[in-house]
Coordinates of C-alpha atoms in Angstrom, one line a residue:
X1 CA -3.2 -17.2 -8.8
X2 CA -1.1 -18.9 -11.5
X3 CA 2.0 -19.0 -9.4
X4 CA 3.5 -21.7 -7.3
X5 CA 6.5 -22.4 -5.1
X6 CA 8.1 -25.3 -7.0
X7 CA 11.4 -26.0 -5.4
X8 CA 13.6 -25.3 -2.4
X9 CA 17.4 -25.8 -1.9
X10 CA 19.5 -25.7 1.3
X11 CA 22.9 -26.7 2.4
X12 CA 21.3 -29.3 4.6
X13 CA 18.9 -31.6 2.6
X14 CA 17.1 -32.7 5.8
X15 CA 16.2 -29.1 6.6
X16 CA 15.1 -28.5 3.1
X17 CA 12.9 -31.6 3.1
X18 CA 11.3 -30.6 6.4
X19 CA 10.6 -27.1 5.0
X20 CA 9.2 -28.5 1.8
X21 CA 6.9 -30.9 3.7
X22 CA 5.6 -28.1 5.9
X23 CA 4.9 -25.8 3.0
X24 CA 3.8 -28.3 0.3
X25 CA 6.8 -27.7 -2.0
X26 CA 7.1 -30.6 -4.4
X27 CA 10.9 -30.5 -5.2
X28 CA 14.0 -30.4 -3.0
X29 CA 17.4 -29.7 -4.5
X30 CA 20.7 -30.6 -2.8
X31 CA 22.5 -27.5 -3.9
X32 CA 21.7 -23.9 -5.0
X33 CA 23.3 -24.7 -8.4
X34 CA 20.9 -27.6 -8.9
X35 CA 17.9 -25.3 -8.2
X36 CA 19.2 -22.8 -10.7
X37 CA 19.6 -25.6 -13.3
X38 CA 15.9 -26.6 -12.8
X39 CA 14.3 -25.7 -16.2
X40 CA 10.9 -25.4 -14.6
X41 CA 11.9 -22.7 -12.2
X42 CA 11.2 -19.2 -13.6
X43 CA 12.1 -17.0 -10.7
X44 CA 14.3 -17.3 -7.6
X45 CA 13.7 -15.8 -4.2
X46 CA 17.1 -15.1 -2.6
X47 CA 16.9 -14.9 1.2
X48 CA 20.4 -15.9 1.9
X49 CA 22.7 -14.0 4.4
X50 CA 23.5 -10.5 3.3
X51 CA 27.0 -11.3 2.2
X52 CA 25.8 -14.0 -0.2
X53 CA 23.0 -11.9 -1.9
X54 CA 25.2 -10.5 -4.7
X55 CA 26.9 -13.8 -5.7
X56 CA 23.7 -15.8 -5.9
X57 CA 21.7 -13.1 -7.6
X58 CA 24.3 -13.0 -10.3
X59 CA 24.3 -16.8 -10.5
X60 CA 20.5 -16.8 -10.9
X61 CA 20.6 -14.2 -13.6
X62 CA 23.3 -16.1 -15.5
X63 CA 21.0 -19.1 -15.2
X64 CA 18.2 -17.1 -16.9
X65 CA 16.1 -16.6 -13.8
X66 CA 14.3 -13.5 -12.5
X67 CA 15.3 -12.6 -9.0
X68 CA 13.5 -11.3 -5.9
X69 CA 16.4 -10.5 -3.6
X70 CA 16.1 -9.8 0.0
X71 CA 17.3 -6.5 1.5
X72 CA 19.9 -5.3 1.8
X73 CA 20.6 -5.9 -1.8
X74 CA 24.3 -6.7 -1.4
X75 CA 27.2 -6.4 1.1
X76 CA 28.1 -2.9 -0.1
X77 CA 27.5 -0.4 -2.9
X78 CA 30.3 -1.6 -5.1
X79 CA 28.9 -5.1 -5.2
X80 CA 25.4 -3.6 -5.9
X81 CA 26.9 -1.8 -8.9
X82 CA 28.4 -5.0 -10.1
X83 CA 25.2 -7.0 -9.8
X84 CA 23.3 -4.2 -11.5
X85 CA 25.7 -4.3 -14.5
X86 CA 24.9 -8.0 -14.9
X87 CA 21.2 -7.4 -14.6
X88 CA 21.2 -4.6 -17.2
X89 CA 22.8 -7.1 -19.6
X90 CA 19.8 -9.4 -19.4
X91 CA 16.0 -9.1 -19.9
X92 CA 15.4 -10.5 -16.4
X93 CA 13.6 -8.7 -13.5
X94 CA 15.7 -8.0 -10.4
X95 CA 13.7 -6.6 -7.5
X96 CA 15.0 -5.7 -4.0
X97 CA 12.5 -7.0 -1.5
X98 CA 11.6 -3.7 0.3
X99 CA 8.0 -5.1 0.7
X100 CA 6.8 -2.0 2.6
X101 CA 7.0 0.0 -0.6
X102 CA 4.3 -2.0 -2.4
X103 CA 1.6 -1.7 0.3
X104 CA -1.2 0.9 0.0
X105 CA 0.0 2.5 3.2
X106 CA 3.2 3.5 1.4
X107 CA 1.2 4.9 -1.5
X108 CA -0.9 6.9 0.9
X109 CA 2.1 8.4 2.7
X110 CA 3.5 9.6 -0.6
X111 CA 0.2 10.9 -1.7
X112 CA -0.1 13.1 1.5
X113 CA 3.5 14.4 1.2
X114 CA 3.2 15.1 -2.5
X115 CA -0.1 16.9 -2.1
X116 CA 1.5 19.7 -0.2
X117 CA -0.8 19.3 2.8
X118 CA 2.3 19.3 5.1
X119 CA 3.9 22.2 3.4
X120 CA 7.6 22.4 2.7
X121 CA 9.4 19.4 4.1
X122 CA 11.6 20.2 7.0
X123 CA 12.7 16.9 8.7
X124 CA 12.1 13.2 7.9
X125 CA 13.1 10.6 10.5
X126 CA 12.5 6.8 10.8
X127 CA 13.3 4.0 13.3
X128 CA 13.3 0.3 13.2
X129 CA 14.4 -1.4 16.4
X130 CA 13.9 -5.0 17.6
X131 CA 15.6 -7.3 20.1
X132 CA 17.7 -10.1 18.8
X133 CA 19.3 -11.8 21.8
X134 CA 20.5 -15.0 20.0
X135 CA 24.2 -14.6 19.7
X136 CA 24.5 -17.4 17.1
X137 CA 22.1 -15.7 14.6
X138 CA 23.5 -14.9 11.2
X139 CA 22.7 -11.2 11.7
X140 CA 25.4 -11.1 14.4
X141 CA 28.1 -12.2 11.9
X142 CA 30.5 -9.8 10.4
X143 CA 31.7 -12.4 7.8
X144 CA 28.0 -12.7 6.6
X145 CA 27.6 -8.9 6.4
X146 CA 25.3 -8.7 9.4
X147 CA 24.6 -5.8 11.8
X148 CA 21.7 -3.6 12.8
X149 CA 22.3 -1.1 10.0
X150 CA 22.2 -3.8 7.4
X151 CA 19.3 -5.8 8.7
X152 CA 17.1 -3.0 10.3
X153 CA 18.6 0.3 9.3
X154 CA 18.2 -0.3 5.6
X155 CA 14.5 0.2 6.1
X156 CA 14.4 3.7 7.7
X157 CA 17.1 4.8 5.2
X158 CA 14.7 3.6 2.4
X159 CA 11.7 5.2 4.0
X160 CA 13.4 8.6 4.3
X161 CA 14.9 8.5 0.8
X162 CA 11.6 7.5 -0.7
X163 CA 9.7 10.3 1.1
X164 CA 12.1 13.1 0.2
X165 CA 12.8 11.8 -3.3
X166 CA 16.4 12.8 -3.4
X167 CA 19.7 11.3 -2.1
X168 CA 21.1 12.4 1.2
X169 CA 24.5 13.3 2.6
X170 CA 25.4 11.6 5.9
X171 CA 26.3 14.3 8.3
X172 CA 27.2 12.1 11.3
X173 CA 26.7 8.6 12.6
X174 CA 27.3 6.5 15.6
X175 CA 27.5 2.7 15.8
X176 CA 27.3 0.8 19.1
X177 CA 29.4 -2.4 19.0
X178 CA 27.6 -5.7 19.3
X179 CA 28.4 -9.4 19.2
X180 CA 30.3 -10.9 16.3
X181 CA 32.0 -7.6 15.3
X182 CA 28.9 -5.9 14.0
X183 CA 26.9 -2.9 15.1
X184 CA 24.0 -3.6 17.6
X185 CA 22.6 -0.1 17.2
X186 CA 23.2 2.7 14.8
X187 CA 22.0 6.3 14.6
X188 CA 22.7 8.8 11.8
X189 CA 21.9 12.4 10.8
X190 CA 21.3 13.2 7.2
X191 CA 21.0 16.3 5.0
X192 CA 19.2 16.4 1.7
X193 CA 20.2 18.9 -1.1
X194 CA 18.0 22.0 -1.0
X195 CA 15.6 20.1 1.3
X196 CA 15.0 18.7 4.7
X197 CA 17.2 17.1 7.3
X198 CA 16.8 13.5 8.1
X199 CA 17.6 11.0 10.8
X200 CA 17.5 7.2 11.2
X201 CA 17.7 5.0 14.2
X202 CA 18.0 1.2 14.2
X203 CA 19.0 -1.6 16.7
X204 CA 19.0 -5.3 17.2
X205 CA 19.8 -4.8 20.9
X206 CA 19.5 -1.5 22.8
X207 CA 17.4 0.2 25.4
X208 CA 14.8 0.9 22.7
X209 CA 13.6 -2.6 22.3
X210 CA 10.9 -2.1 19.7
X211 CA 10.1 0.7 17.3
X212 CA 8.8 0.8 13.7
X213 CA 7.9 4.4 12.8
X214 CA 8.3 7.2 10.3
X215 CA 7.9 10.9 11.0
X216 CA 7.6 13.6 8.4
X217 CA 7.7 17.2 9.5
X218 CA 6.7 20.1 7.2
X219 CA 6.1 23.8 7.5
X220 CA 2.3 23.3 7.6
X221 CA 2.0 20.0 9.5
X222 CA 3.3 16.6 10.5
X223 CA 2.7 13.0 9.5
X224 CA 3.5 10.0 11.7
X225 CA 3.3 6.5 10.4
X226 CA 3.3 3.5 12.7
X227 CA 4.3 -0.1 11.7
X228 CA 5.0 0.4 8.0
X229 CA 6.2 -3.2 7.8
X230 CA 3.0 -4.8 9.1
X231 CA 0.2 -2.3 8.5
X232 CA -2.7 -4.7 9.4
X233 CA -1.1 -5.1 12.8
X234 CA -1.8 -1.7 14.5
X235 CA -0.5 0.2 11.5
X236 CA -1.8 3.8 11.3
X237 CA -1.1 7.3 9.9
X238 CA -1.6 10.4 12.1
X239 CA -1.7 13.7 10.3
X240 CA -1.7 17.0 12.2
X241 CA -2.2 20.4 10.5
X242 CA -3.8 23.7 11.3
X243 CA -7.1 22.1 10.1
X244 CA -6.9 19.5 12.9
X245 CA -5.8 16.0 13.5
X246 CA -6.9 12.8 11.8
X247 CA -6.0 9.1 12.0
X248 CA -6.1 6.8 8.9
X249 CA -6.2 3.0 9.1
X250 CA -6.2 0.2 8.2
X251 CA -5.2 -1.0 4.7
X252 CA -5.9 -4.4 3.3
X253 CA -3.4 -7.2 2.6
X254 CA 0.1 -7.8 3.9
X255 CA 3.1 -6.0 2.5
X256 CA 4.4 -9.4 1.2
X257 CA 1.3 -10.1 -0.8
X258 CA 1.3 -6.7 -2.5
X259 CA 5.1 -7.1 -3.2
X260 CA 4.5 -10.5 -4.8
X261 CA 1.7 -9.1 -7.0
X262 CA 4.1 -6.3 -8.2
X263 CA 6.9 -8.8 -8.8
X264 CA 4.6 -11.1 -10.9
X265 CA 3.4 -8.1 -12.9
X266 CA 6.9 -7.0 -13.6
X267 CA 7.9 -10.5 -14.8
X268 CA 4.8 -11.3 -16.8
X269 CA 3.8 -7.9 -18.1
X270 CA 6.9 -5.8 -17.9
X271 CA 5.2 -3.5 -15.3
X272 CA 7.6 -0.9 -13.8
X273 CA 8.5 -1.1 -10.1
X274 CA 10.3 1.2 -7.7
X275 CA 12.8 -1.0 -5.9
X276 CA 15.0 -1.7 -9.0
X277 CA 18.7 -2.0 -9.2
X278 CA 19.2 1.8 -9.4
X279 CA 17.3 2.3 -6.2
X280 CA 19.3 -0.6 -4.6
X281 CA 22.6 1.0 -5.4
X282 CA 21.4 4.3 -4.0
X283 CA 20.3 2.7 -0.7
X284 CA 23.5 0.7 -0.3
X285 CA 25.5 3.9 -1.0
X286 CA 23.8 5.6 2.0
X287 CA 24.5 2.5 4.2
X288 CA 28.2 2.6 3.3
X289 CA 28.3 6.3 4.0
X290 CA 26.7 5.8 7.4
X291 CA 29.3 3.2 8.3
X292 CA 32.1 5.4 7.2
X293 CA 30.8 8.4 9.1
X294 CA 30.7 6.2 12.2
X295 CA 34.4 5.2 11.7
X296 CA 33.7 1.8 10.3
X297 CA 34.3 0.2 6.9
X298 CA 31.4 -1.1 4.9
X299 CA 31.0 -4.9 4.7
X300 CA 32.5 -7.1 2.1
X301 CA 30.9 -9.9 0.2
X302 CA 31.2 -13.3 1.9
X303 CA 33.9 -15.4 0.3

């Protein structure tokens, strides 16, 4: 309530007009610059290809707009630091759109882990795999900072980091080569200081066609979370301890609706939120380290 999608811009005006018609958006701008110059636009949602996130988030900030930027935040950690420096010089809100983090399911996972019910954390692992057979998709483009780790792996990295609460070292990693010079699947082993080990698995094309899960192993029990990205669709938590096994489900609302509420509260009321620029830098740093451990260089911003 009290919010509206006012305008859309695209490189192809006909596509923008079709999108606006379908979704009841009253204004269409011919360029991104024109949208940023619209005085009636307060906030910008930046869902561009990964390699363009940084440039246009900075442009939006310089135009005085708040920004909800899609994940991954930038092409690499250096660009994330540069964007954060601009953001800190303004009073604008910049949120990385890790929508899972704003859903009650995420809060419940952290509540269980922090309660000590699972005991001392031993191992935290996550996976996000899906099939993307369209070779022309932007996620198969190296020049647009695509790849399985960027598009899918950023999630389990974020899940594991959030649950443990500290930053990991990447012990080892393997990337399987895909179309367009990007990784089609990536696996990494992590180690947290004075804490548990970790692991992430992601793919856009592999034998493991579909997976969205998080597993938290402790000295006193285990938690398994299924479908953290769409909890109303078969999402559940399974907790096993010496006291027995229980299943918790479901939780109301989509991850996107909860994220939007948090973003609006941050813009209107100055409410704190977890996926800020500092968190974004930390997540990108792990992504870069995974690539390097696999013998690849991190992506560069799209020029």
